[in-house]
PDB file of C-alpha atoms in Angstrom:
ATOM      1  CA  MET A 278      -1.816  -7.441 -20.678  1.00  0.00           C
ATOM      2  CA  VAL A 279      -3.966  -9.967 -20.081  1.00  0.00           C
ATOM      3  CA  THR A 280      -7.688  -9.180 -19.505  1.00  0.00           C
ATOM      4  CA  ALA A 281      -9.362 -10.927 -16.180  1.00  0.00           C
ATOM      5  CA  THR A 282     -11.896 -13.411 -16.824  1.00  0.00           C
ATOM      6  CA  ALA A 283     -15.222 -13.191 -14.836  1.00  0.00           C
ATOM      7  CA  LEU A 284     -13.994 -15.874 -12.308  1.00  0.00           C
ATOM      8  CA  GLU A 285     -11.087 -13.956 -11.799  1.00  0.00           C
ATOM      9  CA  ALA A 286     -12.822 -10.584 -11.107  1.00  0.00           C
ATOM     10  CA  GLN A 287     -15.064 -12.756  -8.672  1.00  0.00           C
ATOM     11  CA  LEU A 288     -12.443 -14.020  -6.742  1.00  0.00           C
ATOM     12  CA  LEU A 289     -10.673 -10.863  -6.741  1.00  0.00           C
ATOM     13  CA  GLU A 290     -13.466  -9.678  -5.192  1.00  0.00           C
ATOM     14  CA  LEU A 291     -14.125 -12.397  -2.848  1.00  0.00           C
ATOM     15  CA  ALA A 292     -10.250 -12.220  -1.805  1.00  0.00           C
ATOM     16  CA  GLY A 293     -10.607  -8.168  -1.562  1.00  0.00           C
ATOM     17  CA  SER A 294     -13.836  -8.248   0.979  1.00  0.00           C
ATOM     18  CA  VAL A 295     -11.434 -10.246   3.643  1.00  0.00           C
ATOM     19  CA  PRO A 296     -10.924  -7.916   6.625  1.00  0.00           C
ATOM     20  CA  ASP A 297      -7.309  -6.838   7.604  1.00  0.00           C
ATOM     21  CA  PRO A 298      -6.279  -8.538  10.586  1.00  0.00           C
ATOM     22  CA  GLU A 299      -4.734  -5.255  12.036  1.00  0.00           C
ATOM     23  CA  LEU A 300      -7.193  -2.679  10.929  1.00  0.00           C
ATOM     24  CA  PRO A 301     -10.466  -5.144  10.601  1.00  0.00           C
ATOM     25  CA  VAL A 302     -12.230  -1.647   9.541  1.00  0.00           C
ATOM     26  CA  LEU A 303     -10.366  -2.140   6.170  1.00  0.00           C
ATOM     27  CA  THR A 304     -10.791  -4.690   3.534  1.00  0.00           C
ATOM     28  CA  LEU A 305      -7.707  -5.966   1.389  1.00  0.00           C
ATOM     29  CA  ARG A 306      -9.166  -4.076  -1.381  1.00  0.00           C
ATOM     30  CA  GLU A 307      -9.411  -0.664   0.514  1.00  0.00           C
ATOM     31  CA  LEU A 308      -5.868  -1.220   1.794  1.00  0.00           C
ATOM     32  CA  GLY A 309      -4.528  -1.433  -1.311  1.00  0.00           C
ATOM     33  CA  VAL A 310      -2.368  -5.015  -0.737  1.00  0.00           C
ATOM     34  CA  LEU A 311      -4.195  -7.144  -3.026  1.00  0.00           C
ATOM     35  CA  ARG A 312      -2.579  -6.812  -6.274  1.00  0.00           C
ATOM     36  CA  ALA A 313      -3.849  -9.610  -8.678  1.00  0.00           C
ATOM     37  CA  VAL A 314      -5.610 -12.928  -8.773  1.00  0.00           C
ATOM     38  CA  ARG A 315      -5.169 -15.744 -11.402  1.00  0.00           C
ATOM     39  CA  VAL A 316      -7.055 -19.062 -12.417  1.00  0.00           C
ATOM     40  CA  GLU A 317      -4.389 -21.661 -13.405  1.00  0.00           C
ATOM     41  CA  GLY A 318      -6.776 -24.530 -14.743  1.00  0.00           C
ATOM     42  CA  GLY A 319     -10.472 -25.129 -13.393  1.00  0.00           C
ATOM     43  CA  ASP A 320      -9.967 -24.787  -9.476  1.00  0.00           C
ATOM     44  CA  THR A 321      -6.461 -23.777  -9.087  1.00  0.00           C
ATOM     45  CA  VAL A 322      -5.939 -20.108  -8.010  1.00  0.00           C
ATOM     46  CA  GLU A 323      -2.737 -17.733  -7.369  1.00  0.00           C
ATOM     47  CA  VAL A 324      -3.404 -14.694  -5.420  1.00  0.00           C
ATOM     48  CA  ASP A 325      -0.351 -11.752  -5.303  1.00  0.00           C
ATOM     49  CA  LEU A 326      -0.105  -9.727  -2.152  1.00  0.00           C
ATOM     50  CA  THR A 327       1.793  -6.529  -0.935  1.00  0.00           C
ATOM     51  CA  PRO A 328       2.498  -6.404   2.470  1.00  0.00           C
ATOM     52  CA  THR A 329       2.127  -2.747   3.947  1.00  0.00           C
ATOM     53  CA  TYR A 330       6.189  -2.844   4.745  1.00  0.00           C
ATOM     54  CA  THR A 331       8.514  -5.442   4.664  1.00  0.00           C
ATOM     55  CA  GLY A 332       8.377  -8.037   7.650  1.00  0.00           C
ATOM     56  CA  CYS A 333       4.785  -7.040   8.144  1.00  0.00           C
ATOM     57  CA  PRO A 334       3.528  -9.763  10.759  1.00  0.00           C
ATOM     58  CA  ALA A 335      -0.147  -9.561   9.435  1.00  0.00           C
ATOM     59  CA  ILE A 336       0.613 -10.764   5.655  1.00  0.00           C
ATOM     60  CA  GLU A 337       0.785 -14.430   7.201  1.00  0.00           C
ATOM     61  CA  ALA A 338      -2.633 -13.891   8.647  1.00  0.00           C
ATOM     62  CA  MET A 339      -4.031 -11.878   5.061  1.00  0.00           C
ATOM     63  CA  ALA A 340      -3.004 -14.791   3.296  1.00  0.00           C
ATOM     64  CA  LEU A 341      -4.338 -17.538   5.490  1.00  0.00           C
ATOM     65  CA  ASP A 342      -7.820 -15.846   5.362  1.00  0.00           C
ATOM     66  CA  ILE A 343      -7.383 -15.253   1.726  1.00  0.00           C
ATOM     67  CA  GLU A 344      -6.834 -19.296   1.256  1.00  0.00           C
ATOM     68  CA  GLN A 345      -9.835 -19.716   3.525  1.00  0.00           C
ATOM     69  CA  VAL A 346     -12.329 -17.806   1.632  1.00  0.00           C
ATOM     70  CA  LEU A 347     -11.106 -18.679  -1.789  1.00  0.00           C
ATOM     71  CA  HIS A 348     -11.423 -22.611  -0.515  1.00  0.00           C
ATOM     72  CA  ALA A 349     -14.739 -21.797   0.762  1.00  0.00           C
ATOM     73  CA  HIS A 350     -15.798 -20.793  -2.990  1.00  0.00           C
ATOM     74  CA  GLY A 351     -14.667 -23.903  -4.559  1.00  0.00           C
ATOM     75  CA  MET A 352     -11.165 -23.182  -5.123  1.00  0.00           C
ATOM     76  CA  SER A 353      -9.253 -26.544  -4.299  1.00  0.00           C
ATOM     77  CA  GLU A 354      -5.793 -25.061  -4.383  1.00  0.00           C
ATOM     78  CA  VAL A 355      -4.992 -21.591  -3.409  1.00  0.00           C
ATOM     79  CA  THR A 356      -1.383 -20.084  -3.638  1.00  0.00           C
ATOM     80  CA  VAL A 357      -0.715 -16.973  -2.095  1.00  0.00           C
ATOM     81  CA  ARG A 358       2.423 -15.289  -3.004  1.00  0.00           C
ATOM     82  CA  THR A 359       4.213 -12.143  -1.074  1.00  0.00           C
ATOM     83  CA  VAL A 360       5.016  -9.793  -4.015  1.00  0.00           C
ATOM     84  CA  LEU A 361       7.312  -6.862  -2.614  1.00  0.00           C
ATOM     85  CA  ALA A 362       7.127  -4.641  -6.278  1.00  0.00           C
ATOM     86  CA  PRO A 363       5.607  -2.596  -6.564  1.00  0.00           C
ATOM     87  CA  ALA A 364       6.147  -1.728  -3.297  1.00  0.00           C
ATOM     88  CA  TRP A 365       2.867  -0.715  -1.448  1.00  0.00           C
ATOM     89  CA  SER A 366       2.577   2.750  -0.549  1.00  0.00           C
ATOM     90  CA  THR A 367      -0.387   4.632   1.515  1.00  0.00           C
ATOM     91  CA  ASP A 368      -1.516   6.233  -1.864  1.00  0.00           C
ATOM     92  CA  ASP A 369      -2.768   2.749  -2.506  1.00  0.00           C
ATOM     93  CA  ILE A 370      -5.529   3.070   0.081  1.00  0.00           C
ATOM     94  CA  THR A 371      -8.764   3.701  -1.552  1.00  0.00           C
ATOM     95  CA  PRO A 372     -11.273   7.030  -0.840  1.00  0.00           C
ATOM     96  CA  GLU A 373     -13.594   4.317   0.744  1.00  0.00           C
ATOM     97  CA  GLY A 374     -10.668   2.794   2.898  1.00  0.00           C
ATOM     98  CA  ARG A 375      -9.376   6.471   3.867  1.00  0.00           C
ATOM     99  CA  ARG A 376     -13.142   7.411   5.107  1.00  0.00           C
ATOM    100  CA  LYS A 377     -13.331   4.399   7.311  1.00  0.00           C
ATOM    101  CA  LEU A 378     -10.037   4.985   9.086  1.00  0.00           C
ATOM    102  CA  GLN A 379     -11.451   8.556   9.846  1.00  0.00           C
ATOM    103  CA  GLU A 380     -14.455   7.167  10.987  1.00  0.00           C
ATOM    104  CA  PHE A 381     -12.966   4.474  12.838  1.00  0.00           C
ATOM    105  CA  GLY A 382     -11.256   7.246  14.678  1.00  0.00           C
ATOM    106  CA  ILE A 383      -7.624   6.973  13.066  1.00  0.00           C
ATOM    107  CA  ALA A 384      -6.343   9.773  11.045  1.00  0.00           C
ATOM    108  CA  PRO A 385      -5.828   8.770   7.354  1.00  0.00           C
ATOM    109  CA  PRO A 386      -2.506   9.153   5.574  1.00  0.00           C
ATOM    110  CA  ARG A 387      -2.256  12.418   3.983  1.00  0.00           C
ATOM    111  CA  VAL A 388      -2.226  12.545   0.312  1.00  0.00           C
ATOM    112  CA  ARG A 389       0.813  13.588  -1.664  1.00  0.00           C
ATOM    113  CA  ASP A 390       0.966  15.793  -4.278  1.00  0.00           C
ATOM    114  CA  GLU A 391       3.586  13.690  -6.353  1.00  0.00           C
ATOM    115  CA  SER A 392       4.942  10.095  -6.318  1.00  0.00           C
ATOM    116  CA  GLY A 393       8.315   9.117  -5.029  1.00  0.00           C
ATOM    117  CA  PRO A 394       9.810   8.379  -1.765  1.00  0.00           C
ATOM    118  CA  VAL A 395       8.185  10.172   0.710  1.00  0.00           C
ATOM    119  CA  PRO A 396      10.368  12.910   2.753  1.00  0.00           C
ATOM    120  CA  LEU A 397      11.435  12.536   6.336  1.00  0.00           C
ATOM    121  CA  ALA A 398      12.063  15.454   8.275  1.00  0.00           C
ATOM    122  CA  LEU A 399      13.161  15.361  12.087  1.00  0.00           C
ATOM    123  CA  GLY A 400      11.980  18.638  13.930  1.00  0.00           C
ATOM    124  CA  PRO A 401       9.135  19.647  16.299  1.00  0.00           C
ATOM    125  CA  THR A 402       6.227  17.512  16.560  1.00  0.00           C
ATOM    126  CA  ARG A 403       3.410  20.082  16.366  1.00  0.00           C
ATOM    127  CA  THR A 404       1.560  20.593  13.654  1.00  0.00           C
ATOM    128  CA  LEU A 405      -0.008  24.394  12.751  1.00  0.00           C
ATOM    129  CA  ALA A 406      -3.369  24.827  12.242  1.00  0.00           C
ATOM    130  CA  ALA A 407      -4.037  25.291   8.412  1.00  0.00           C
ATOM    131  CA  ALA A 408      -0.470  25.502   7.349  1.00  0.00           C
ATOM    132  CA  PRO A 409       1.642  22.536   5.230  1.00  0.00           C
ATOM    133  CA  ASP A 410       4.226  21.036   6.793  1.00  0.00           C
ATOM    134  CA  PRO A 411       7.242  22.740   5.330  1.00  0.00           C
ATOM    135  CA  ALA A 412       9.370  19.610   4.782  1.00  0.00           C
ATOM    136  CA  THR A 413       6.975  17.655   3.091  1.00  0.00           C
ATOM    137  CA  SER A 414       4.380  19.787   1.445  1.00  0.00           C
ATOM    138  CA  LEU A 415       1.705  17.635   3.251  1.00  0.00           C
ATOM    139  CA  ASP A 416      -1.307  19.071   5.002  1.00  0.00           C
ATOM    140  CA  PRO A 417      -1.101  19.053   8.555  1.00  0.00           C
ATOM    141  CA  VAL A 418      -2.637  15.772  10.246  1.00  0.00           C
ATOM    142  CA  ARG A 419      -6.160  16.594  11.479  1.00  0.00           C
ATOM    143  CA  CYS A 420      -7.823  15.173  14.515  1.00  0.00           C
ATOM    144  CA  PRO A 421     -10.058  12.524  13.531  1.00  0.00           C
ATOM    145  CA  HIS A 422     -12.332  13.203  16.668  1.00  0.00           C
ATOM    146  CA  CYS A 423     -12.744  17.077  16.002  1.00  0.00           C
ATOM    147  CA  GLY A 424     -10.984  17.973  12.677  1.00  0.00           C
ATOM    148  CA  SER A 425      -8.502  20.245  14.236  1.00  0.00           C
ATOM    149  CA  ALA A 426      -4.904  20.576  12.797  1.00  0.00           C
ATOM    150  CA  GLU A 427      -3.512  21.662  16.236  1.00  0.00           C
ATOM    151  CA  THR A 428      -1.810  18.049  16.754  1.00  0.00           C
ATOM    152  CA  GLU A 429       1.063  16.771  18.282  1.00  0.00           C
ATOM    153  CA  LEU A 430       3.681  13.802  17.987  1.00  0.00           C
ATOM    154  CA  LEU A 431       3.521  11.256  20.969  1.00  0.00           C
ATOM    155  CA  SER A 432       5.272   8.490  19.506  1.00  0.00           C
ATOM    156  CA  ARG A 433       6.595   7.594  15.875  1.00  0.00           C
ATOM    157  CA  PHE A 434       4.909   4.260  16.724  1.00  0.00           C
ATOM    158  CA  SER A 435       1.450   3.219  17.814  1.00  0.00           C
ATOM    159  CA  SER A 436      -0.358  -0.046  18.001  1.00  0.00           C
ATOM    160  CA  THR A 437       1.265  -1.391  14.982  1.00  0.00           C
ATOM    161  CA  ALA A 438       4.159   0.029  13.127  1.00  0.00           C
ATOM    162  CA  CYS A 439       2.489   1.709  10.154  1.00  0.00           C
ATOM    163  CA  LYS A 440       0.571   4.338  12.734  1.00  0.00           C
ATOM    164  CA  ALA A 441       1.769   6.668  14.881  1.00  0.00           C
ATOM    165  CA  LEU A 442       0.130   8.028  18.263  1.00  0.00           C
ATOM    166  CA  ARG A 443      -0.991  11.629  18.128  1.00  0.00           C
ATOM    167  CA  ARG A 444      -3.030  14.231  20.467  1.00  0.00           C
ATOM    168  CA  CYS A 445      -5.504  16.711  19.587  1.00  0.00           C
ATOM    169  CA  LEU A 446      -4.551  20.169  21.572  1.00  0.00           C
ATOM    170  CA  ALA A 447      -8.236  20.971  20.844  1.00  0.00           C
ATOM    171  CA  CYS A 448     -10.287  18.387  22.376  1.00  0.00           C
ATOM    172  CA  ARG A 449      -6.907  16.747  24.034  1.00  0.00           C
ATOM    173  CA  GLU A 450      -7.941  13.452  22.520  1.00  0.00           C
ATOM    174  CA  PRO A 451      -5.058  10.999  21.708  1.00  0.00           C
ATOM    175  CA  PHE A 452      -5.532   8.951  18.149  1.00  0.00           C
ATOM    176  CA  ASP A 453      -3.531   6.930  15.656  1.00  0.00           C
ATOM    177  CA  HIS A 454      -2.198   8.396  12.898  1.00  0.00           C
ATOM    178  CA  PHE A 455      -1.870   6.502   9.869  1.00  0.00           C
ATOM    179  CA  LYS A 456       1.747   7.176   8.370  1.00  0.00           C
ATOM    180  CA  GLU A 457       2.855   8.520   4.644  1.00  0.00           C
ATOM    181  CA  LEU A 458       4.804   5.930   3.082  1.00  0.00           C
TER     182      LEU A 458
END
């Protein structure tokens, strides 16, 4: 394994501080999509970026924003590569990112006990208070406004493809839920 230089660590920090274009409350580091930064020569840098899903329309905006930040830091040539393996997972969102989603009014993805594919169960849209989903063993989706576990799915897709639209049955507020991937 190659150890990052001080410059690479600094550039990784700069690129990681770029806000996500669809969820500007999160940085690319907090979202977990920034994979690596490699300096090739004095002012040439290559950045590896993994989209949240194949075909994500925000990847182009992310790349442009990273290029702009690194050019402003003196890098004359910046190449942002889209890297699909390993695939991004909601497990890659940092604890700070999850906290920010919650504060922003978006239910963060639930934490899974094991790695591997996320099971998909088609069935009732309501979740019961304090009861894990029997199909997935995941805790219920909690309302980011009042914390209630009694929520219902309104639409499997919301403002972006990686979020679902839910409603709290306690406070009646609608909210986005960042789906587990």
